[in-house]
CSV table of C-alpha atoms and ligand atoms in Angstrom, one decimal:
chain,number,residue,atom,x,y,z
Q,1170,MET,CA,32.5,1.3,-40.2
Q,1171,ASP,CA,31.2,-0.4,-37.0
Q,1172,VAL,CA,28.5,-3.0,-37.9
Q,1173,LEU,CA,26.0,-4.9,-35.8
Q,1174,ILE,CA,24.7,-8.3,-36.9
Q,1175,VAL,CA,21.4,-9.4,-35.3
Q,1176,GLY,CA,21.3,-13.2,-34.7
Q,1177,GLY,CA,23.3,-16.0,-33.2
Q,1178,GLY,CA,23.3,-18.9,-35.5
Q,1179,GLY,CA,25.5,-20.4,-38.3
Q,1180,ARG,CA,24.2,-17.9,-40.8
Q,1181,GLU,CA,25.2,-15.0,-38.6
Q,1182,HIS,CA,28.7,-16.5,-37.9
Q,1183,ALA,CA,29.2,-16.8,-41.7
Q,1184,LEU,CA,28.1,-13.2,-42.3
Q,1185,ALA,CA,30.5,-12.0,-39.6
Q,1186,TRP,CA,33.3,-14.2,-41.0
Q,1187,LYS,CA,32.8,-12.5,-44.5
Q,1188,LEU,CA,32.3,-9.0,-43.1
Q,1189,LYS,CA,35.6,-9.3,-41.1
Q,1190,GLN,CA,37.4,-9.6,-44.5
Q,1191,SER,CA,36.2,-6.1,-45.6
Q,1192,PRO,CA,39.0,-3.5,-45.4
Q,1193,ARG,CA,36.4,-1.0,-44.3
Q,1194,ILE,CA,35.1,-3.0,-41.3
Q,1195,GLY,CA,35.6,-1.4,-37.8
Q,1196,LYS,CA,34.1,-3.0,-34.7
Q,1197,LEU,CA,31.8,-6.0,-35.4
Q,1198,TYR,CA,29.1,-6.7,-32.9
Q,1199,VAL,CA,26.8,-9.7,-32.9
Q,1200,ALA,CA,23.7,-9.8,-30.8
Q,1201,PRO,CA,23.6,-12.3,-29.3
Q,1202,GLY,CA,26.3,-14.1,-31.2
Q,1203,ASN,CA,27.8,-17.5,-30.1
Q,1204,GLY,CA,31.1,-19.1,-29.3
Q,1205,GLY,CA,32.2,-18.9,-32.9
Q,1206,THR,CA,31.6,-15.2,-33.4
Q,1207,GLU,CA,33.5,-14.5,-30.1
Q,1208,ALA,CA,36.4,-16.6,-31.3
Q,1209,LEU,CA,36.4,-14.6,-34.6
Q,1210,GLY,CA,37.0,-11.5,-32.6
Q,1211,CYS,CA,33.5,-10.0,-32.7
Q,1212,LYS,CA,32.0,-8.5,-29.6
Q,1213,ASN,CA,28.9,-10.5,-28.6
Q,1214,VAL,CA,26.2,-8.4,-27.1
Q,1215,ALA,CA,23.7,-10.0,-24.8
Q,1216,ILE,CA,20.5,-8.7,-26.4
Q,1217,SER,CA,17.8,-11.0,-27.7
Q,1218,VAL,CA,16.9,-10.8,-31.4
Q,1219,THR,CA,13.3,-10.1,-30.4
Q,1220,ASP,CA,14.2,-7.1,-28.2
Q,1221,ILE,CA,14.2,-4.6,-31.1
Q,1222,ASN,CA,14.0,-1.5,-28.8
Q,1223,ALA,CA,17.2,-2.6,-27.0
Q,1224,LEU,CA,18.9,-3.3,-30.4
Q,1225,ALA,CA,18.0,0.1,-31.7
Q,1226,LYS,CA,19.3,1.8,-28.5
Q,1227,PHE,CA,22.6,-0.2,-28.8
Q,1228,ALA,CA,23.0,0.8,-32.4
Q,1229,SER,CA,22.3,4.4,-31.7
Q,1230,GLU,CA,24.6,4.6,-28.6
Q,1231,ASN,CA,27.5,2.7,-30.3
Q,1232,ASN,CA,27.5,4.7,-33.5
Q,1233,ILE,CA,26.7,1.6,-35.6
Q,1234,GLY,CA,27.0,2.4,-39.3
Q,1235,LEU,CA,25.0,-0.6,-40.5
Q,1236,THR,CA,22.9,-3.3,-38.9
Q,1237,VAL,CA,22.5,-6.6,-40.7
Q,1238,VAL,CA,19.5,-8.7,-39.6
Q,1239,GLY,CA,19.8,-12.5,-39.9
Q,1240,PRO,CA,16.7,-14.2,-38.6
Q,1241,GLU,CA,13.0,-13.6,-39.5
Q,1242,GLU,CA,11.6,-12.9,-36.0
Q,1243,PRO,CA,13.0,-9.4,-35.6
Q,1244,LEU,CA,11.9,-8.5,-39.2
Q,1245,ALA,CA,8.3,-9.6,-38.4
Q,1246,LEU,CA,8.5,-7.5,-35.3
Q,1247,GLY,CA,9.4,-4.4,-37.4
Q,1248,ILE,CA,13.1,-3.9,-36.5
Q,1249,VAL,CA,13.7,-2.3,-39.9
Q,1250,ASP,CA,10.8,0.2,-39.5
Q,1251,LEU,CA,12.1,1.1,-35.9
Q,1252,PHE,CA,15.6,1.6,-37.1
Q,1253,LYS,CA,14.6,3.7,-40.1
Q,1254,ALA,CA,12.4,5.9,-37.9
Q,1255,ARG,CA,15.5,6.6,-35.8
Q,1256,ASP,CA,17.7,7.2,-38.9
Q,1257,LEU,CA,19.7,4.1,-38.3
Q,1258,ARG,CA,20.9,2.2,-41.4
Q,1259,ILE,CA,19.8,-1.4,-41.5
Q,1260,PHE,CA,19.7,-4.3,-44.0
Q,1261,GLY,CA,16.4,-6.1,-44.4
Q,1262,PRO,CA,12.8,-5.7,-45.3
Q,1263,THR,CA,10.2,-3.7,-43.4
Q,1264,LYS,CA,7.5,-5.5,-41.3
Q,1265,ALA,CA,5.0,-5.1,-44.1
Q,1266,ALA,CA,7.4,-6.5,-46.7
Q,1267,ALA,CA,8.5,-9.3,-44.3
Q,1268,GLN,CA,4.9,-10.6,-44.3
Q,1269,ILE,CA,5.9,-12.4,-47.4
Q,1270,GLU,CA,7.4,-14.9,-45.0
Q,1271,SER,CA,5.8,-14.1,-41.7
Q,1272,SER,CA,2.4,-15.0,-43.1
Q,1273,LYS,CA,2.3,-18.0,-45.4
Q,1274,ALA,CA,-1.2,-17.0,-46.4
Q,1275,PHE,CA,0.1,-13.6,-47.6
Q,1276,GLY,CA,2.9,-15.3,-49.5
Q,1277,LYS,CA,0.4,-17.5,-51.2
Q,1278,GLN,CA,-1.9,-14.6,-52.0
Q,1279,LEU,CA,1.0,-12.8,-53.8
Q,1280,MET,CA,1.8,-16.0,-55.7
Q,1281,LYS,CA,-1.8,-16.2,-56.9
Q,1282,GLU,CA,-1.9,-12.5,-57.9
Q,1283,ALA,CA,1.4,-12.7,-59.7
Q,1284,ASN,CA,0.7,-16.1,-61.3
Q,1285,ILE,CA,3.7,-17.6,-59.7
Q,1286,PRO,CA,3.7,-21.4,-60.0
Q,1287,THR,CA,3.0,-23.1,-56.7
Q,1288,ALA,CA,1.1,-26.1,-55.2
Q,1289,GLU,CA,-2.6,-26.1,-54.9
Q,1290,HIS,CA,-3.5,-25.0,-51.4
Q,1291,GLU,CA,-6.2,-23.8,-49.0
Q,1292,VAL,CA,-6.0,-21.4,-46.0
Q,1293,CYS,CA,-7.9,-22.7,-43.0
Q,1294,SER,CA,-8.8,-21.0,-39.7
Q,1295,ASP,CA,-10.4,-23.9,-37.8
Q,1296,PHE,CA,-9.8,-27.5,-37.3
Q,1297,ASN,CA,-13.0,-28.9,-38.9
Q,1298,GLN,CA,-12.5,-26.8,-42.0
Q,1299,ALA,CA,-8.9,-28.1,-42.3
Q,1300,ILE,CA,-10.0,-31.7,-41.9
Q,1301,SER,CA,-12.6,-31.3,-44.6
Q,1302,VAL,CA,-9.9,-29.9,-46.9
Q,1303,VAL,CA,-7.6,-32.8,-46.1
Q,1304,ARG,CA,-10.4,-35.2,-47.1
Q,1305,ARG,CA,-10.7,-33.6,-50.5
Q,1306,TYR,CA,-6.9,-33.6,-51.3
Q,1307,THR,CA,-4.9,-36.5,-52.7
Q,1308,LEU,CA,-2.5,-37.9,-50.1
Q,1309,PRO,CA,0.1,-37.1,-49.1
Q,1310,VAL,CA,-0.7,-33.6,-48.1
Q,1311,VAL,CA,1.4,-30.8,-46.5
Q,1312,VAL,CA,0.1,-29.1,-43.3
Q,1313,LYS,CA,1.8,-25.8,-42.6
Q,1314,ALA,CA,1.6,-23.3,-39.7
Q,1315,ASP,CA,0.9,-19.8,-41.1
Q,1316,GLY,CA,3.5,-18.0,-38.9
Q,1317,PHE,CA,7.1,-18.6,-38.2
Q,1318,ALA,CA,8.3,-22.0,-37.3
Q,1319,GLY,CA,11.9,-22.1,-38.4
Q,1320,GLY,CA,11.1,-24.6,-41.1
Q,1321,LYS,CA,9.7,-27.0,-38.4
Q,1322,GLY,CA,6.0,-26.1,-38.6
Q,1323,VAL,CA,5.7,-28.1,-41.8
Q,1324,TYR,CA,4.2,-31.6,-41.7
Q,1325,ILE,CA,4.3,-33.9,-44.7
Q,1326,CYS,CA,1.4,-36.3,-44.0
Q,1327,LYS,CA,1.3,-39.6,-45.8
Q,1328,ASN,CA,-2.1,-40.6,-44.4
Q,1329,PHE,CA,-5.2,-39.1,-42.9
Q,1330,GLU,CA,-4.2,-39.9,-39.3
Q,1331,GLU,CA,-0.8,-38.0,-39.7
Q,1332,ALA,CA,-2.7,-35.0,-41.1
Q,1333,GLU,CA,-5.2,-35.1,-38.2
Q,1334,ALA,CA,-2.3,-35.3,-35.7
Q,1335,ALA,CA,-0.5,-32.3,-37.3
Q,1336,LEU,CA,-3.7,-30.3,-37.2
Q,1337,HIS,CA,-4.2,-31.1,-33.6
Q,1338,THR,CA,-0.6,-29.9,-32.9
Q,1339,LEU,CA,-1.2,-26.6,-34.7
Q,1340,PHE,CA,-4.8,-25.9,-33.5
Q,1341,ASP,CA,-4.8,-27.3,-30.0
Q,1342,VAL,CA,-2.7,-24.6,-28.4
Q,1343,PRO,CA,-3.9,-23.3,-25.0
Q,1344,GLY,CA,-5.2,-19.8,-24.9
Q,1345,ASP,CA,-7.3,-17.6,-27.0
Q,1346,VAL,CA,-5.1,-17.6,-30.1
Q,1347,GLU,CA,-6.3,-17.2,-33.7
Q,1348,HIS,CA,-4.8,-19.9,-35.9
Q,1349,THR,CA,-4.2,-20.0,-39.6
Q,1350,VAL,CA,-3.1,-23.2,-41.2
Q,1351,LEU,CA,-2.3,-23.9,-44.8
Q,1352,ILE,CA,-3.2,-27.2,-46.4
Q,1353,GLU,CA,-1.1,-27.8,-49.5
Q,1354,GLN,CA,-1.0,-30.5,-52.1
Q,1355,PHE,CA,2.3,-32.5,-51.7
Q,1356,LEU,CA,4.6,-32.2,-54.7
Q,1357,ASP,CA,7.5,-34.5,-55.4
Q,1358,GLY,CA,10.8,-33.2,-56.6
Q,1359,SER,CA,14.2,-31.7,-55.4
Q,1360,GLU,CA,14.5,-28.5,-53.5
Q,1361,LEU,CA,16.3,-25.5,-54.8
Q,1362,SER,CA,17.1,-22.3,-52.9
Q,1363,ILE,CA,17.3,-19.1,-54.9
Q,1364,HIS,CA,18.4,-15.8,-53.3
Q,1365,ALA,CA,18.0,-12.3,-54.7
Q,1366,ILE,CA,19.3,-9.2,-53.0
Q,1367,THR,CA,17.3,-5.9,-53.7
Q,1368,ASP,CA,17.4,-2.3,-52.8
Q,1369,GLY,CA,13.6,-2.0,-53.6
Q,1370,THR,CA,14.2,-1.1,-57.2
Q,1371,SER,CA,16.8,-3.4,-58.8
Q,1372,PHE,CA,18.0,-6.8,-57.7
Q,1373,LEU,CA,20.9,-9.2,-58.2
Q,1374,MET,CA,20.5,-12.9,-58.2
Q,1375,PHE,CA,22.8,-15.3,-56.3
Q,1376,PRO,CA,23.7,-18.7,-57.8
Q,1377,PRO,CA,21.2,-21.4,-56.8
Q,1378,SER,CA,21.9,-23.6,-53.8
Q,1379,GLN,CA,20.3,-26.7,-52.4
Q,1380,ASP,CA,19.3,-27.2,-48.8
Q,1381,HIS,CA,18.7,-30.7,-47.4
Q,1382,LYS,CA,15.6,-30.2,-45.1
Q,1383,ARG,CA,14.9,-33.6,-43.8
Q,1384,ALA,CA,16.7,-34.9,-40.7
Q,1385,LEU,CA,17.9,-38.2,-42.0
Q,1386,ASP,CA,19.9,-39.6,-45.0
Q,1387,GLY,CA,17.9,-40.2,-48.2
Q,1388,ASP,CA,15.6,-37.3,-47.5
Q,1389,LEU,CA,13.9,-39.3,-44.7
Q,1390,GLY,CA,12.7,-38.2,-41.2
Q,1391,LYS,CA,11.2,-34.9,-40.0
Q,1392,ASN,CA,11.6,-31.5,-41.7
Q,1393,THR,CA,14.3,-29.4,-40.0
Q,1394,GLY,CA,15.6,-25.9,-40.4
Q,1395,GLY,CA,18.2,-27.4,-42.8
Q,1396,MET,CA,20.8,-30.1,-42.4
Q,1397,GLY,CA,23.3,-29.1,-45.1
Q,1398,ALA,CA,23.6,-27.2,-48.3
Q,1399,ILE,CA,25.6,-27.1,-51.5
Q,1400,CYS,CA,26.3,-24.4,-54.1
Q,1401,PRO,CA,26.1,-24.3,-57.1
Q,1402,VAL,CA,23.6,-27.0,-58.0
Q,1403,PRO,CA,24.8,-29.2,-60.9
Q,1404,TRP,CA,21.5,-31.0,-61.5
Q,1405,MET,CA,19.5,-27.8,-62.1
Q,1406,PRO,CA,17.9,-27.9,-65.5
Q,1407,GLN,CA,19.2,-25.2,-67.9
Q,1408,GLY,CA,16.9,-22.2,-68.1
Q,1409,THR,CA,15.9,-22.5,-64.4
Q,1410,PRO,CA,17.7,-19.4,-63.1
Q,1411,SER,CA,16.1,-17.2,-65.9
Q,1412,PHE,CA,12.7,-18.7,-65.3
Q,1413,VAL,CA,12.9,-18.0,-61.6
Q,1414,GLU,CA,14.3,-14.5,-62.1
Q,1415,HIS,CA,11.4,-13.5,-64.3
Q,1416,ARG,CA,8.4,-15.6,-63.2
Q,1417,VAL,CA,9.2,-15.7,-59.5
Q,1418,ILE,CA,11.5,-13.0,-58.2
Q,1419,ARG,CA,10.5,-10.0,-60.5
Q,1420,ALA,CA,6.8,-11.2,-60.4
Q,1421,ALA,CA,6.9,-11.2,-56.5
Q,1422,PHE,CA,8.6,-7.7,-56.3
Q,1423,ASP,CA,6.0,-6.3,-58.8
Q,1424,ALA,CA,3.1,-7.9,-56.9
Q,1425,ILE,CA,4.2,-6.7,-53.5
Q,1426,ARG,CA,4.7,-3.2,-55.0
Q,1427,ASN,CA,1.0,-3.2,-55.9
Q,1428,TYR,CA,0.4,-3.1,-52.1
Q,1429,GLY,CA,2.5,0.0,-51.9
Q,1430,ILE,CA,5.3,-2.0,-50.3
Q,1431,TYR,CA,8.9,-1.8,-51.4
Q,1432,PHE,CA,10.9,-4.9,-50.5
Q,1433,THR,CA,14.5,-4.3,-49.6
Q,1434,GLY,CA,17.0,-6.9,-48.4
Q,1435,MET,CA,17.1,-10.6,-49.4
Q,1436,LEU,CA,14.2,-12.5,-51.0
Q,1437,TYR,CA,14.7,-16.2,-51.0
Q,1438,PRO,CA,12.0,-18.4,-52.4
Q,1439,GLY,CA,12.2,-22.1,-51.6
Q,1440,ILE,CA,11.5,-23.9,-54.9
Q,1441,LEU,CA,10.7,-27.5,-55.7
Q,1442,MET,CA,11.8,-28.8,-59.1
Q,1443,THR,CA,8.9,-31.0,-60.2
Q,1444,LEU,CA,8.2,-32.9,-63.4
Q,1445,ASN,CA,5.9,-30.0,-64.2
Q,1446,GLY,CA,8.6,-27.4,-63.7
Q,1447,PRO,CA,9.7,-25.1,-60.8
Q,1448,LYS,CA,7.0,-24.6,-58.1
Q,1449,VAL,CA,7.5,-22.1,-55.2
Q,1450,LEU,CA,7.0,-23.7,-51.8
Q,1451,GLU,CA,7.4,-20.5,-49.8
Q,1452,PHE,CA,9.0,-17.1,-49.7
Q,1453,ASN,CA,11.7,-16.2,-47.1
Q,1454,ALA,CA,12.6,-12.6,-46.4
Q,1455,ARG,CA,16.3,-13.2,-45.3
Q,1456,PHE,CA,19.3,-15.3,-46.1
Q,1457,GLY,CA,18.7,-19.1,-45.7
Q,1458,ASP,CA,20.5,-21.1,-43.0
Q,1459,PRO,CA,22.6,-23.1,-44.0
Q,1460,GLU,CA,22.6,-21.6,-47.5
Q,1461,CYS,CA,24.2,-18.4,-46.2
Q,1462,GLN,CA,27.2,-20.5,-45.1
Q,1463,VAL,CA,28.0,-21.8,-48.6
Q,1464,TYR,CA,27.3,-18.4,-50.1
Q,1465,MET,CA,29.8,-16.7,-47.9
Q,1466,ARG,CA,32.4,-19.3,-48.7
Q,1467,LEU,CA,32.1,-18.6,-52.4
Q,1468,MET,CA,31.5,-14.8,-52.5
Q,1469,LYS,CA,34.4,-12.8,-53.8
Q,1470,THR,CA,32.7,-9.4,-53.6
Q,1471,ASP,CA,33.1,-7.3,-50.5
Q,1472,LEU,CA,29.9,-8.1,-48.5
Q,1473,LEU,CA,30.0,-4.7,-46.7
Q,1474,ASP,CA,30.0,-2.9,-50.0
Q,1475,LEU,CA,27.1,-5.1,-51.3
Q,1476,LEU,CA,24.9,-4.6,-48.2
Q,1477,GLU,CA,25.5,-0.9,-48.1
Q,1478,ALA,CA,24.6,-0.6,-51.8
Q,1479,CYS,CA,21.4,-2.4,-51.1
Q,1480,VAL,CA,20.5,0.0,-48.2
Q,1481,ASP,CA,21.6,3.1,-50.2
Q,1482,GLY,CA,19.6,2.1,-53.3
Q,1483,SER,CA,22.6,1.7,-55.7
Q,1484,ILE,CA,22.5,-2.1,-56.4
Q,1485,ALA,CA,21.9,-1.5,-60.1
Q,1486,ASP,CA,25.6,-0.3,-60.3
Q,1487,ARG,CA,26.9,-3.4,-58.7
Q,1488,ARG,CA,27.7,-7.0,-59.6
Q,1489,ILE,CA,28.6,-10.0,-57.4
Q,1490,ASP,CA,31.7,-12.0,-58.2
Q,1491,TRP,CA,31.9,-15.7,-57.1
Q,1492,LYS,CA,34.8,-18.1,-56.7
Q,1493,TYR,CA,35.1,-20.9,-59.1
Q,1494,GLY,CA,34.1,-24.3,-57.7
Q,1495,TYR,CA,31.7,-25.7,-55.1
Q,1496,ALA,CA,30.9,-25.1,-51.4
Q,1497,ILE,CA,29.2,-27.4,-49.0
Q,1498,SER,CA,27.9,-27.1,-45.5
Q,1499,VAL,CA,27.2,-30.1,-43.3
Q,1500,VAL,CA,25.2,-29.3,-40.1
Q,1501,LEU,CA,26.1,-31.2,-36.9
Q,1502,ALA,CA,23.0,-31.3,-34.7
Q,1503,SER,CA,22.2,-32.4,-31.2
Q,1504,LEU,CA,20.6,-35.9,-30.7
Q,1505,GLY,CA,16.9,-35.6,-31.1
Q,1506,TYR,CA,16.8,-32.4,-33.2
Q,1507,PRO,CA,14.3,-31.3,-34.6
Q,1508,ASP,CA,12.4,-32.6,-31.5
Q,1509,ALA,CA,13.6,-32.2,-27.9
Q,1510,TYR,CA,17.4,-32.5,-27.3
Q,1511,LYS,CA,19.8,-31.9,-24.5
Q,1512,THR,CA,22.5,-29.3,-24.5
Q,1513,GLY,CA,25.7,-28.4,-22.5
Q,1514,PHE,CA,28.0,-31.0,-24.1
Q,1515,LYS,CA,31.6,-30.3,-24.7
Q,1516,ILE,CA,32.6,-29.8,-28.3
Q,1517,GLU,CA,36.1,-31.0,-29.4
Q,1518,GLY,CA,38.1,-31.1,-32.6
Q,1519,ILE,CA,37.2,-27.8,-34.4
Q,1520,ARG,CA,40.9,-26.7,-34.6
Q,1521,GLU,CA,41.9,-30.1,-36.1
Q,1522,ALA,CA,38.9,-29.9,-38.6
Q,1523,GLU,CA,40.0,-26.4,-39.7
Q,1524,ILE,CA,43.5,-27.6,-40.5
Q,1525,ILE,CA,42.1,-29.4,-43.5
Q,1526,THR,CA,42.3,-27.5,-46.7
Q,1527,GLU,CA,39.5,-25.0,-47.3
Q,1528,VAL,CA,37.5,-26.0,-44.3
Q,1529,VAL,CA,35.8,-23.4,-42.0
Q,1530,VAL,CA,33.5,-24.4,-39.2
Q,1531,PHE,CA,30.7,-22.0,-38.5
Q,1532,HIS,CA,29.0,-22.2,-35.1
Q,1533,GLY,CA,25.2,-22.4,-34.8
Q,1534,SER,CA,24.5,-23.0,-31.2
Q,1535,THR,CA,27.6,-22.8,-29.0
Q,1536,ILE,CA,28.9,-20.9,-26.0
Q,1537,ASN,CA,32.4,-20.7,-24.6
Q,1538,ASP,CA,32.3,-20.5,-20.8
Q,1539,GLY,CA,35.8,-21.7,-20.4
Q,1540,GLU,CA,35.1,-24.7,-22.7
Q,1541,LEU,CA,33.1,-24.8,-25.9
Q,1542,LYS,CA,29.7,-26.3,-25.3
Q,1543,THR,CA,26.5,-27.0,-27.3
Q,1544,THR,CA,23.5,-24.7,-26.6
Q,1545,GLY,CA,20.9,-25.7,-29.2
Q,1546,GLY,CA,19.7,-28.0,-32.1
Q,1547,ARG,CA,21.9,-27.0,-35.0
Q,1548,VAL,CA,25.3,-26.8,-33.3
Q,1549,LEU,CA,27.9,-26.4,-36.1
Q,1550,SER,CA,28.0,-26.0,-39.9
Q,1551,VAL,CA,31.1,-27.6,-41.2
Q,1552,THR,CA,31.9,-25.9,-44.6
Q,1553,ALA,CA,34.4,-26.6,-47.3
Q,1554,VAL,CA,35.1,-25.4,-50.8
Q,1555,GLY,CA,36.8,-27.3,-53.6
Q,1556,PRO,CA,37.3,-27.2,-57.4
Q,1557,THR,CA,34.8,-30.0,-57.8
Q,1558,LEU,CA,31.8,-31.0,-55.7
Q,1559,LYS,CA,33.5,-34.3,-54.7
Q,1560,ASP,CA,36.5,-32.4,-53.4
Q,1561,ALA,CA,34.3,-30.1,-51.4
Q,1562,ILE,CA,32.3,-33.1,-50.0
Q,1563,ASP,CA,35.4,-35.1,-49.2
Q,1564,ARG,CA,37.0,-32.2,-47.3
Q,1565,ALA,CA,33.9,-31.4,-45.3
Q,1566,TYR,CA,33.3,-35.0,-44.2
Q,1567,GLU,CA,37.0,-35.5,-43.3
Q,1568,ALA,CA,36.6,-32.4,-41.1
Q,1569,VAL,CA,33.3,-33.7,-39.6
Q,1570,GLY,CA,35.3,-36.8,-38.6
Q,1571,LYS,CA,37.6,-34.7,-36.4
Q,1572,ILE,CA,34.7,-33.1,-34.4
Q,1573,THR,CA,33.0,-34.8,-31.4
Q,1574,PHE,CA,30.2,-33.9,-28.9
Q,1575,GLU,CA,27.8,-36.2,-27.2
Q,1576,GLY,CA,24.9,-37.1,-29.3
Q,1577,MET,CA,26.3,-35.5,-32.5
Q,1578,GLN,CA,24.0,-36.4,-35.4
Q,1579,TYR,CA,24.4,-35.3,-39.0
Q,1580,ARG,CA,23.5,-36.4,-42.5
Q,1581,ARG,CA,26.1,-38.3,-44.4
Q,1582,ASP,CA,24.7,-37.6,-47.8
Q,1583,ILE,CA,24.8,-33.9,-48.2
Q,1584,GLY,CA,25.5,-33.2,-51.9
Q,1585,GLY,CA,25.3,-36.9,-52.6
Q,1586,THR,CA,22.5,-36.9,-55.2
Q,1587,ALA,CA,24.1,-33.9,-56.9
Q,1588,LEU,CA,27.4,-35.6,-57.3
Q,1589,LYS,CA,26.6,-37.6,-60.5
Q,1590,TYR,CA,25.6,-34.3,-62.2
Q,1591,ASP,CA,29.0,-32.6,-61.5
Q,1592,THR,CA,30.7,-32.7,-64.9
Q,1593,THR,CA,33.9,-31.1,-63.4
Q,1594,ARG,CA,34.2,-34.2,-61.2
Q,1595,SER,CA,37.8,-35.5,-60.9
A,3018,LIG,N1,17.3,-23.1,-45.3
A,3018,LIG,C1,16.0,-23.1,-44.6
A,3018,LIG,C2,15.7,-21.7,-44.1
A,3018,LIG,O1,16.6,-20.9,-43.9
A,3018,LIG,O2,14.6,-21.5,-43.8
């Protein structure tokens, strides 16, 4: 079967890497792809993820048997609705279902209706209203853009001035644009990413993973799209997966169905483990990045079979098998990310990195125009697996040490706090 992957980041490279292992895979196209997907033998297609009409035309003209959507933007634009209207098979939620992510306000509304534990919050549509909410909340507060921001429209504000500055950034945008901003009570705890794949009726849970959202070691610095992930999560309290399965995932699917919406694809709530139990920070309607990279390293099941079962409504008959051990992904970013950064720098050392046992380097923002160069913020995801978390961490960081590009920045503590909980540690 010929397959099209929509996207061009580390998540999509990881999906392509895993799909390539399916005995049933034919041609594998990635739009737009990157230097890594090209090196893997995929055909990169120069169509933007937001040009959903061109993507549908491409799928139709190239006899694509299945399209897999990576990022959130095409989902919010209705790529799944468009493909279905043209009888093209596609993995992902419809535009209505993707609102669970594309509108933070809608996500919060569902949480309220389904009694899903989350932080106290208010939805604001003008600056003055938002300021008065900030004054009523206990600091720190979280200021969030309602729409997509790739994890970067989230401001954790320690004082009133920071909150005011964040609100100016979100409200003072030129043009006649309507704004919705969420003010949320800050919660303290550790983040957990839970993924559930669904065909609209049944669902299967992935093992929990942990993203590291802040730019700097020790969970300091700005929020990013994600600087690294581990899977599984040894510090997770017993009973958490079952709690999340029933009180979050099933509850969310039931609540969205009350709107006449059937969610298919991947639902991934970002969860904060607080002293008062798990709280949902937000819902995402797709695979996380860099969580997908660790999942693909551990998944034993044929991904093509799994995605097709999801599209065809037969997920109830399936199970997902996982490798024993741990996976880690360390993101190598451009200097300045998540703020402004420069690109076009030569990348070296990937071959040497991949010689190390169980290391695979997924490309996030690269191009090969004769030599491999950086093109964006999150440049590479260096992944490794190992029988223990420590083995995985050691392998990944040894590999990181082989790679160079100008301004390369990364966290040195991915998986670090989890390490003392890994009882399989050697
Ligand atoms: N891991 C963060 C995200 O995918 O949004």
